[in-house]
Amino acid sequence: YRMDGQKMAVDPNNPNVVYVGTAQNGLFVTTNGGASWQSVSGVPVSAKDSSGVYPGITGIEFDPANTNIIFASSYGNGVYETTNAGASWSQLSGGPSNVEYAAISSTGVYYAVGDNNTDLWSYANGVWTKLLTNSNLGGNGVHTVAIDPFNQSHIVISTPGGNLDQSLNGGATWSGIDWNNKLSATDIPWLATTSQYMTIGGTVFDQLVPNKLWTSAGVGVWNTSLPQSFTKPITWNSQSIGIEQLVANEIIVPPGGNPVLASWDRAFVDVTNPNIYPTTYGPVNGKFAAGWSIDYASSNPNFLVGIADWYGTEESGYSTNGGQTWTPFASFIPGAGTNFIGGTIAASSPTDIIWAPANGHQPYYTLDGGVTWDPVVLPGVS
């Protein structure tokens, strides 16, 4: 639930007043800039989801026109409102049972993405209205909602993948989703090549530049200038230089070589200069895969091996130049990239390699550099 929004809100008229939602312990408030905190008993603690996880308190928003009005959602319990600066809270029945993202207009309309990213609601004058359902979104869901500061009736939603839909009348009617969004990255070119799926975290309109929308995403920070009509593709422009968002699974430094990173999404990165972003990544630019494990051969530190895969993609292989370029193994162990992903790999020489998949799957070894693989069989070990 890390992508869910508004777990904290600051009173726009008094920055010493801050509300914070926790996963398991409910809603808290400080009135002295964080020197002390009090539990907000009027908003119940989050329920568990079907996996036993606590999604927590989200959708926390102050009404900018009247900051005595505050909203907060507790997973499984719905949305709560206070109209007296937190002295008492009321459950707003009839709306979403949980909120993944929210925004509030200067006219006091509370917009909420709810019910596990399946719909969009508005709350105004004591009435909930469902504005969009998952069927309106082609089953792709909705993750964020943003309100145009220059036109409070202009709202934009984004799917989790970064496709936009807009309404010019507060959600009564919609233009239709733009399914042809494009990524443009002149700062770090390969950010735009791996996948068009953006994994949206938050979206917000620029407060100074009309029709400019910003988003934080799993592949960096982006902005776009919205066209008047969504009949032409939306182009997201990368603003990610200086922001490091790769998720390291393993880092090795071969003797005499560069650090090499095995990471999510972009499998292997050869860090030739830690102060400059890399111009390429391996095994193959343009492929979406995770780098799970990496090793160098003790007999030849320039020879590296690595596990790089995702469901439907298998790019595990070797490098003969310290991680600058990669070659897939001539063959893969059974089930790799289809029945399972991840694991750990080790090499003692360019020919002798052990590949142990994750989650208890059969480990294999090769004595010919990956041309053939044989199962590891240890007496008495299943």
PDB file of C-alpha atoms in Angstrom, residues 22-257:
ATOM      1  CA  THR A  22      -0.539   4.935  10.496  1.00  0.00           C
ATOM      2  CA  ALA A  23      -0.944   1.374   9.269  1.00  0.00           C
ATOM      3  CA  GLN A  24      -2.037  -0.356  12.481  1.00  0.00           C
ATOM      4  CA  ASN A  25      -2.434   2.356  15.125  1.00  0.00           C
ATOM      5  CA  GLY A  26      -4.970   4.738  13.647  1.00  0.00           C
ATOM      6  CA  LEU A  27      -4.876   8.508  13.115  1.00  0.00           C
ATOM      7  CA  PHE A  28      -2.669  10.922  15.070  1.00  0.00           C
ATOM      8  CA  VAL A  29      -2.552  14.710  15.312  1.00  0.00           C
ATOM      9  CA  THR A  30      -0.043  17.262  16.523  1.00  0.00           C
ATOM     10  CA  THR A  31      -0.930  20.873  17.241  1.00  0.00           C
ATOM     11  CA  ASN A  32       2.597  21.994  18.121  1.00  0.00           C
ATOM     12  CA  GLY A  33       4.612  21.071  15.071  1.00  0.00           C
ATOM     13  CA  GLY A  34       5.382  17.528  16.182  1.00  0.00           C
ATOM     14  CA  ALA A  35       6.567  18.175  19.730  1.00  0.00           C
ATOM     15  CA  SER A  36       3.741  15.952  20.975  1.00  0.00           C
ATOM     16  CA  TRP A  37       1.084  13.747  19.373  1.00  0.00           C
ATOM     17  CA  GLN A  38      -2.400  12.596  20.321  1.00  0.00           C
ATOM     18  CA  SER A  39      -4.378   9.643  19.024  1.00  0.00           C
ATOM     19  CA  VAL A  40      -7.603  10.589  17.229  1.00  0.00           C
ATOM     20  CA  SER A  41     -10.166   8.261  18.775  1.00  0.00           C
ATOM     21  CA  GLY A  42     -12.970   9.453  16.516  1.00  0.00           C
ATOM     22  CA  VAL A  43     -11.461   7.628  13.515  1.00  0.00           C
ATOM     23  CA  PRO A  44     -11.214   3.830  13.990  1.00  0.00           C
ATOM     24  CA  VAL A  45      -8.061   1.846  13.402  1.00  0.00           C
ATOM     25  CA  SER A  46      -7.668   0.298   9.962  1.00  0.00           C
ATOM     26  CA  ALA A  47      -9.183  -3.107   9.334  1.00  0.00           C
ATOM     27  CA  LYS A  48      -7.057  -5.902   7.861  1.00  0.00           C
ATOM     28  CA  ASP A  49      -7.229  -6.861   4.217  1.00  0.00           C
ATOM     29  CA  SER A  50      -7.781 -10.429   3.041  1.00  0.00           C
ATOM     30  CA  SER A  51      -4.073 -11.179   3.528  1.00  0.00           C
ATOM     31  CA  GLY A  52      -3.967  -9.924   7.103  1.00  0.00           C
ATOM     32  CA  VAL A  53      -2.217  -6.659   6.188  1.00  0.00           C
ATOM     33  CA  TYR A  54      -3.281  -3.265   7.583  1.00  0.00           C
ATOM     34  CA  PRO A  55      -3.630  -0.739   4.719  1.00  0.00           C
ATOM     35  CA  GLY A  56      -4.038   2.043   7.292  1.00  0.00           C
ATOM     36  CA  ILE A  57      -5.421   5.579   7.268  1.00  0.00           C
ATOM     37  CA  THR A  58      -5.402   7.415   3.914  1.00  0.00           C
ATOM     38  CA  GLY A  59      -7.146  10.192   2.020  1.00  0.00           C
ATOM     39  CA  ILE A  60      -6.404  12.800   4.706  1.00  0.00           C
ATOM     40  CA  GLU A  61      -7.385  16.256   3.406  1.00  0.00           C
ATOM     41  CA  PHE A  62      -8.105  19.718   4.844  1.00  0.00           C
ATOM     42  CA  ASP A  63     -10.850  21.768   3.216  1.00  0.00           C
ATOM     43  CA  PRO A  64      -8.853  24.800   1.988  1.00  0.00           C
ATOM     44  CA  ALA A  65     -11.909  27.053   2.296  1.00  0.00           C
ATOM     45  CA  ASN A  66     -12.598  26.002   5.890  1.00  0.00           C
ATOM     46  CA  THR A  67      -9.779  24.151   7.640  1.00  0.00           C
ATOM     47  CA  ASN A  68     -12.082  23.148  10.474  1.00  0.00           C
ATOM     48  CA  ILE A  69     -13.323  20.546   7.972  1.00  0.00           C
ATOM     49  CA  ILE A  70     -11.008  17.555   7.604  1.00  0.00           C
ATOM     50  CA  PHE A  71     -11.478  14.161   5.933  1.00  0.00           C
ATOM     51  CA  ALA A  72      -9.747  10.850   6.640  1.00  0.00           C
ATOM     52  CA  SER A  73     -10.408   7.272   5.545  1.00  0.00           C
ATOM     53  CA  SER A  74      -9.834   4.134   7.606  1.00  0.00           C
ATOM     54  CA  TYR A  75      -9.510   0.988   5.499  1.00  0.00           C
ATOM     55  CA  GLY A  76     -12.659  -1.107   5.754  1.00  0.00           C
ATOM     56  CA  ASN A  77     -14.462   1.535   7.799  1.00  0.00           C
ATOM     57  CA  GLY A  78     -15.061   4.235   5.210  1.00  0.00           C
ATOM     58  CA  VAL A  79     -14.509   7.996   5.259  1.00  0.00           C
ATOM     59  CA  TYR A  80     -14.781  10.185   8.354  1.00  0.00           C
ATOM     60  CA  GLU A  81     -15.262  13.952   8.570  1.00  0.00           C
ATOM     61  CA  THR A  82     -14.792  16.560  11.235  1.00  0.00           C
ATOM     62  CA  THR A  83     -16.377  19.994  10.938  1.00  0.00           C
ATOM     63  CA  ASN A  84     -14.995  21.360  14.216  1.00  0.00           C
ATOM     64  CA  ALA A  85     -11.226  21.009  13.752  1.00  0.00           C
ATOM     65  CA  GLY A  86     -11.070  17.476  15.112  1.00  0.00           C
ATOM     66  CA  ALA A  87     -13.165  17.852  18.258  1.00  0.00           C
ATOM     67  CA  SER A  88     -15.554  15.186  16.913  1.00  0.00           C
ATOM     68  CA  TRP A  89     -15.720  12.953  13.837  1.00  0.00           C
ATOM     69  CA  SER A  90     -18.619  11.439  11.885  1.00  0.00           C
ATOM     70  CA  GLN A  91     -18.671   8.494   9.509  1.00  0.00           C
ATOM     71  CA  LEU A  92     -19.909   9.465   6.042  1.00  0.00           C
ATOM     72  CA  SER A  93     -22.062   6.488   5.111  1.00  0.00           C
ATOM     73  CA  GLY A  94     -22.818   5.581   1.524  1.00  0.00           C
ATOM     74  CA  GLY A  95     -19.372   6.200   0.110  1.00  0.00           C
ATOM     75  CA  PRO A  96     -16.288   4.040  -0.484  1.00  0.00           C
ATOM     76  CA  SER A  97     -15.209   1.546   2.172  1.00  0.00           C
ATOM     77  CA  ASN A  98     -11.582   2.551   1.647  1.00  0.00           C
ATOM     78  CA  VAL A  99      -9.680   5.326  -0.128  1.00  0.00           C
ATOM     79  CA  GLU A 100      -6.499   4.930  -2.155  1.00  0.00           C
ATOM     80  CA  TYR A 101      -6.118   8.585  -3.142  1.00  0.00           C
ATOM     81  CA  ALA A 102      -8.002  11.836  -2.579  1.00  0.00           C
ATOM     82  CA  ALA A 103      -8.122  15.512  -3.500  1.00  0.00           C
ATOM     83  CA  ILE A 104     -10.324  18.367  -2.375  1.00  0.00           C
ATOM     84  CA  SER A 105     -11.349  21.426  -4.369  1.00  0.00           C
ATOM     85  CA  SER A 106     -11.345  25.007  -3.171  1.00  0.00           C
ATOM     86  CA  THR A 107     -15.131  24.755  -3.196  1.00  0.00           C
ATOM     87  CA  GLY A 108     -15.036  21.923  -0.657  1.00  0.00           C
ATOM     88  CA  VAL A 109     -15.752  18.951  -2.952  1.00  0.00           C
ATOM     89  CA  TYR A 110     -13.922  15.861  -1.707  1.00  0.00           C
ATOM     90  CA  TYR A 111     -12.875  13.480  -4.509  1.00  0.00           C
ATOM     91  CA  ALA A 112     -11.842   9.969  -3.517  1.00  0.00           C
ATOM     92  CA  VAL A 113     -10.431   7.011  -5.432  1.00  0.00           C
ATOM     93  CA  GLY A 114     -11.952   4.103  -3.566  1.00  0.00           C
ATOM     94  CA  ASP A 115     -12.785   0.455  -3.132  1.00  0.00           C
ATOM     95  CA  ASN A 116      -9.347  -0.891  -4.020  1.00  0.00           C
ATOM     96  CA  ASN A 117      -8.772   1.368  -7.052  1.00  0.00           C
ATOM     97  CA  THR A 118     -12.059   0.448  -8.728  1.00  0.00           C
ATOM     98  CA  ASP A 119     -14.037   3.697  -8.636  1.00  0.00           C
ATOM     99  CA  LEU A 120     -14.043   7.471  -8.176  1.00  0.00           C
ATOM    100  CA  TRP A 121     -16.396   9.276  -5.778  1.00  0.00           C
ATOM    101  CA  SER A 122     -17.227  12.863  -4.904  1.00  0.00           C
ATOM    102  CA  TYR A 123     -18.677  14.126  -1.620  1.00  0.00           C
ATOM    103  CA  ALA A 124     -20.432  17.504  -1.555  1.00  0.00           C
ATOM    104  CA  ASN A 125     -23.289  18.986   0.473  1.00  0.00           C
ATOM    105  CA  GLY A 126     -23.634  15.783   2.477  1.00  0.00           C
ATOM    106  CA  VAL A 127     -24.074  13.520  -0.559  1.00  0.00           C
ATOM    107  CA  TRP A 128     -21.787  10.864  -2.091  1.00  0.00           C
ATOM    108  CA  THR A 129     -21.819  10.488  -5.880  1.00  0.00           C
ATOM    109  CA  LYS A 130     -20.036   7.709  -7.753  1.00  0.00           C
ATOM    110  CA  LEU A 131     -18.422   9.348 -10.799  1.00  0.00           C
ATOM    111  CA  LEU A 132     -16.526   6.438 -12.405  1.00  0.00           C
ATOM    112  CA  THR A 133     -16.511   2.677 -12.094  1.00  0.00           C
ATOM    113  CA  ASN A 134     -13.985   0.103 -13.167  1.00  0.00           C
ATOM    114  CA  SER A 135     -16.129  -0.753 -16.175  1.00  0.00           C
ATOM    115  CA  ASN A 136     -15.790   2.881 -17.354  1.00  0.00           C
ATOM    116  CA  LEU A 137     -12.037   2.382 -17.145  1.00  0.00           C
ATOM    117  CA  GLY A 138     -11.823  -0.770 -19.194  1.00  0.00           C
ATOM    118  CA  GLY A 139     -11.055  -2.790 -16.086  1.00  0.00           C
ATOM    119  CA  ASN A 140      -7.750  -0.972 -15.619  1.00  0.00           C
ATOM    120  CA  GLY A 141      -8.735   0.803 -12.430  1.00  0.00           C
ATOM    121  CA  VAL A 142      -8.095   4.330 -11.219  1.00  0.00           C
ATOM    122  CA  HIS A 143      -5.313   5.402  -8.877  1.00  0.00           C
ATOM    123  CA  THR A 144      -5.196   9.199  -8.608  1.00  0.00           C
ATOM    124  CA  VAL A 145      -7.345  12.286  -8.997  1.00  0.00           C
ATOM    125  CA  ALA A 146      -6.091  15.858  -9.465  1.00  0.00           C
ATOM    126  CA  ILE A 147      -7.953  19.185  -9.486  1.00  0.00           C
ATOM    127  CA  ASP A 148      -6.995  22.059 -11.783  1.00  0.00           C
ATOM    128  CA  PRO A 149      -6.211  25.102  -9.590  1.00  0.00           C
ATOM    129  CA  PHE A 150      -7.298  27.401 -12.434  1.00  0.00           C
ATOM    130  CA  ASN A 151     -10.625  25.613 -12.945  1.00  0.00           C
ATOM    131  CA  GLN A 152     -12.090  23.645 -10.039  1.00  0.00           C
ATOM    132  CA  SER A 153     -14.486  21.836 -12.403  1.00  0.00           C
ATOM    133  CA  HIS A 154     -11.553  20.409 -14.363  1.00  0.00           C
ATOM    134  CA  ILE A 155     -10.435  17.139 -12.784  1.00  0.00           C
ATOM    135  CA  VAL A 156      -8.074  14.488 -14.150  1.00  0.00           C
ATOM    136  CA  ILE A 157      -7.746  10.874 -13.099  1.00  0.00           C
ATOM    137  CA  SER A 158      -4.930   8.456 -13.854  1.00  0.00           C
ATOM    138  CA  THR A 159      -4.956   4.695 -14.094  1.00  0.00           C
ATOM    139  CA  PRO A 160      -2.150   2.888 -12.235  1.00  0.00           C
ATOM    140  CA  GLY A 161      -0.308   2.655 -15.561  1.00  0.00           C
ATOM    141  CA  GLY A 162      -0.393   6.402 -16.286  1.00  0.00           C
ATOM    142  CA  ASN A 163      -3.319   6.699 -18.709  1.00  0.00           C
ATOM    143  CA  LEU A 164      -5.414   9.831 -18.160  1.00  0.00           C
ATOM    144  CA  ASP A 165      -9.087  10.762 -18.342  1.00  0.00           C
ATOM    145  CA  GLN A 166     -10.481  14.236 -17.725  1.00  0.00           C
ATOM    146  CA  SER A 167     -13.746  15.927 -16.868  1.00  0.00           C
ATOM    147  CA  LEU A 168     -14.538  19.595 -17.383  1.00  0.00           C
ATOM    148  CA  ASN A 169     -17.693  19.576 -15.255  1.00  0.00           C
ATOM    149  CA  GLY A 170     -16.616  18.136 -11.915  1.00  0.00           C
ATOM    150  CA  GLY A 171     -16.948  14.524 -12.984  1.00  0.00           C
ATOM    151  CA  ALA A 172     -20.434  14.580 -14.486  1.00  0.00           C
ATOM    152  CA  THR A 173     -19.091  13.596 -17.917  1.00  0.00           C
ATOM    153  CA  TRP A 174     -15.686  12.412 -19.125  1.00  0.00           C
ATOM    154  CA  SER A 175     -13.625  12.779 -22.283  1.00  0.00           C
ATOM    155  CA  GLY A 176     -12.517   9.127 -22.342  1.00  0.00           C
ATOM    156  CA  ILE A 177      -9.202   7.577 -21.410  1.00  0.00           C
ATOM    157  CA  ASP A 178      -6.137   8.307 -23.515  1.00  0.00           C
ATOM    158  CA  TRP A 179      -4.659   4.841 -24.046  1.00  0.00           C
ATOM    159  CA  ASN A 180      -1.801   6.106 -26.240  1.00  0.00           C
ATOM    160  CA  ASN A 181       0.352   7.851 -23.656  1.00  0.00           C
ATOM    161  CA  LYS A 182       4.029   8.112 -24.529  1.00  0.00           C
ATOM    162  CA  LEU A 183       7.195   8.543 -22.471  1.00  0.00           C
ATOM    163  CA  SER A 184       9.902  11.004 -23.445  1.00  0.00           C
ATOM    164  CA  ALA A 185      13.209  11.130 -21.553  1.00  0.00           C
ATOM    165  CA  THR A 186      15.911  13.460 -22.784  1.00  0.00           C
ATOM    166  CA  ASP A 187      17.586  13.419 -19.366  1.00  0.00           C
ATOM    167  CA  ILE A 188      17.974   9.630 -18.963  1.00  0.00           C
ATOM    168  CA  PRO A 189      16.914   8.150 -22.321  1.00  0.00           C
ATOM    169  CA  TRP A 190      16.449   4.547 -21.205  1.00  0.00           C
ATOM    170  CA  LEU A 191      13.786   5.564 -18.679  1.00  0.00           C
ATOM    171  CA  ALA A 192      11.407   5.881 -21.626  1.00  0.00           C
ATOM    172  CA  THR A 193      12.210   2.560 -23.259  1.00  0.00           C
ATOM    173  CA  THR A 194      11.679  -0.223 -20.740  1.00  0.00           C
ATOM    174  CA  SER A 195       7.907  -0.099 -20.312  1.00  0.00           C
ATOM    175  CA  GLN A 196       5.009   2.271 -20.928  1.00  0.00           C
ATOM    176  CA  TYR A 197       3.460   1.154 -17.632  1.00  0.00           C
ATOM    177  CA  MET A 198       4.353   3.914 -15.169  1.00  0.00           C
ATOM    178  CA  THR A 199       3.189   2.584 -11.778  1.00  0.00           C
ATOM    179  CA  ILE A 200       1.681   5.908 -10.719  1.00  0.00           C
ATOM    180  CA  GLY A 201       2.067   7.091  -7.131  1.00  0.00           C
ATOM    181  CA  GLY A 202       0.596  10.606  -7.145  1.00  0.00           C
ATOM    182  CA  THR A 203      -0.546  13.292  -9.586  1.00  0.00           C
ATOM    183  CA  VAL A 204      -0.963  17.014  -9.036  1.00  0.00           C
ATOM    184  CA  PHE A 205      -1.522  20.056 -11.226  1.00  0.00           C
ATOM    185  CA  ASP A 206       1.193  22.694 -11.366  1.00  0.00           C
ATOM    186  CA  GLN A 207      -0.009  25.543  -9.177  1.00  0.00           C
ATOM    187  CA  LEU A 208       1.531  28.235 -11.400  1.00  0.00           C
ATOM    188  CA  VAL A 209       1.463  26.891 -14.979  1.00  0.00           C
ATOM    189  CA  PRO A 210      -1.973  26.183 -16.482  1.00  0.00           C
ATOM    190  CA  ASN A 211      -2.689  22.668 -17.810  1.00  0.00           C
ATOM    191  CA  LYS A 212       0.622  21.281 -16.564  1.00  0.00           C
ATOM    192  CA  LEU A 213       0.355  18.000 -14.674  1.00  0.00           C
ATOM    193  CA  TRP A 214       3.054  16.335 -12.556  1.00  0.00           C
ATOM    194  CA  THR A 215       3.304  12.725 -11.442  1.00  0.00           C
ATOM    195  CA  SER A 216       5.507  10.606  -9.236  1.00  0.00           C
ATOM    196  CA  ALA A 217       5.837   7.101 -10.578  1.00  0.00           C
ATOM    197  CA  GLY A 218       7.777   3.890 -10.260  1.00  0.00           C
ATOM    198  CA  VAL A 219       9.948   5.042 -13.145  1.00  0.00           C
ATOM    199  CA  GLY A 220      10.700   8.555 -11.859  1.00  0.00           C
ATOM    200  CA  VAL A 221       9.099  12.008 -11.851  1.00  0.00           C
ATOM    201  CA  TRP A 222       7.313  13.218 -14.994  1.00  0.00           C
ATOM    202  CA  ASN A 223       5.217  16.113 -16.251  1.00  0.00           C
ATOM    203  CA  THR A 224       2.961  16.749 -19.224  1.00  0.00           C
ATOM    204  CA  SER A 225       1.129  19.671 -20.766  1.00  0.00           C
ATOM    205  CA  LEU A 226      -2.442  18.529 -21.211  1.00  0.00           C
ATOM    206  CA  PRO A 227      -4.011  19.104 -24.628  1.00  0.00           C
ATOM    207  CA  GLN A 228      -7.501  20.587 -24.842  1.00  0.00           C
ATOM    208  CA  SER A 229      -8.688  17.284 -26.247  1.00  0.00           C
ATOM    209  CA  PHE A 230      -7.461  13.785 -25.471  1.00  0.00           C
ATOM    210  CA  THR A 231      -7.731  12.827 -29.138  1.00  0.00           C
ATOM    211  CA  LYS A 232      -3.950  12.986 -29.432  1.00  0.00           C
ATOM    212  CA  PRO A 233      -1.475  11.065 -27.250  1.00  0.00           C
ATOM    213  CA  ILE A 234      -0.405  12.373 -23.854  1.00  0.00           C
ATOM    214  CA  THR A 235       3.387  12.657 -23.677  1.00  0.00           C
ATOM    215  CA  TRP A 236       5.003  12.359 -20.251  1.00  0.00           C
ATOM    216  CA  ASN A 237       8.385  14.122 -20.010  1.00  0.00           C
ATOM    217  CA  SER A 238      10.970  12.790 -17.588  1.00  0.00           C
ATOM    218  CA  GLN A 239      12.224  15.093 -14.824  1.00  0.00           C
ATOM    219  CA  SER A 240      14.168  12.354 -13.076  1.00  0.00           C
ATOM    220  CA  ILE A 241      17.815  13.319 -13.404  1.00  0.00           C
ATOM    221  CA  GLY A 242      19.310  13.453  -9.917  1.00  0.00           C
ATOM    222  CA  ILE A 243      16.668  11.094  -8.535  1.00  0.00           C
ATOM    223  CA  GLU A 244      17.800   7.515  -7.926  1.00  0.00           C
ATOM    224  CA  GLN A 245      14.881   5.114  -7.872  1.00  0.00           C
ATOM    225  CA  LEU A 246      16.491   1.804  -8.759  1.00  0.00           C
ATOM    226  CA  VAL A 247      15.886  -0.863  -6.119  1.00  0.00           C
ATOM    227  CA  ALA A 248      19.052  -2.797  -5.364  1.00  0.00           C
ATOM    228  CA  ASN A 249      18.862  -6.546  -4.831  1.00  0.00           C
ATOM    229  CA  GLU A 250      22.616  -7.063  -4.842  1.00  0.00           C
ATOM    230  CA  ILE A 251      25.802  -5.087  -5.508  1.00  0.00           C
ATOM    231  CA  ILE A 252      29.214  -6.557  -6.221  1.00  0.00           C
ATOM    232  CA  VAL A 253      32.603  -4.967  -6.828  1.00  0.00           C
ATOM    233  CA  PRO A 254      34.891  -7.338  -8.761  1.00  0.00           C
ATOM    234  CA  PRO A 255      38.585  -6.856  -7.949  1.00  0.00           C
ATOM    235  CA  GLY A 256      39.891  -4.165 -10.276  1.00  0.00           C
ATOM    236  CA  GLY A 257      36.419  -3.483 -11.693  1.00  0.00           C
TER     237      GLY A 257
END
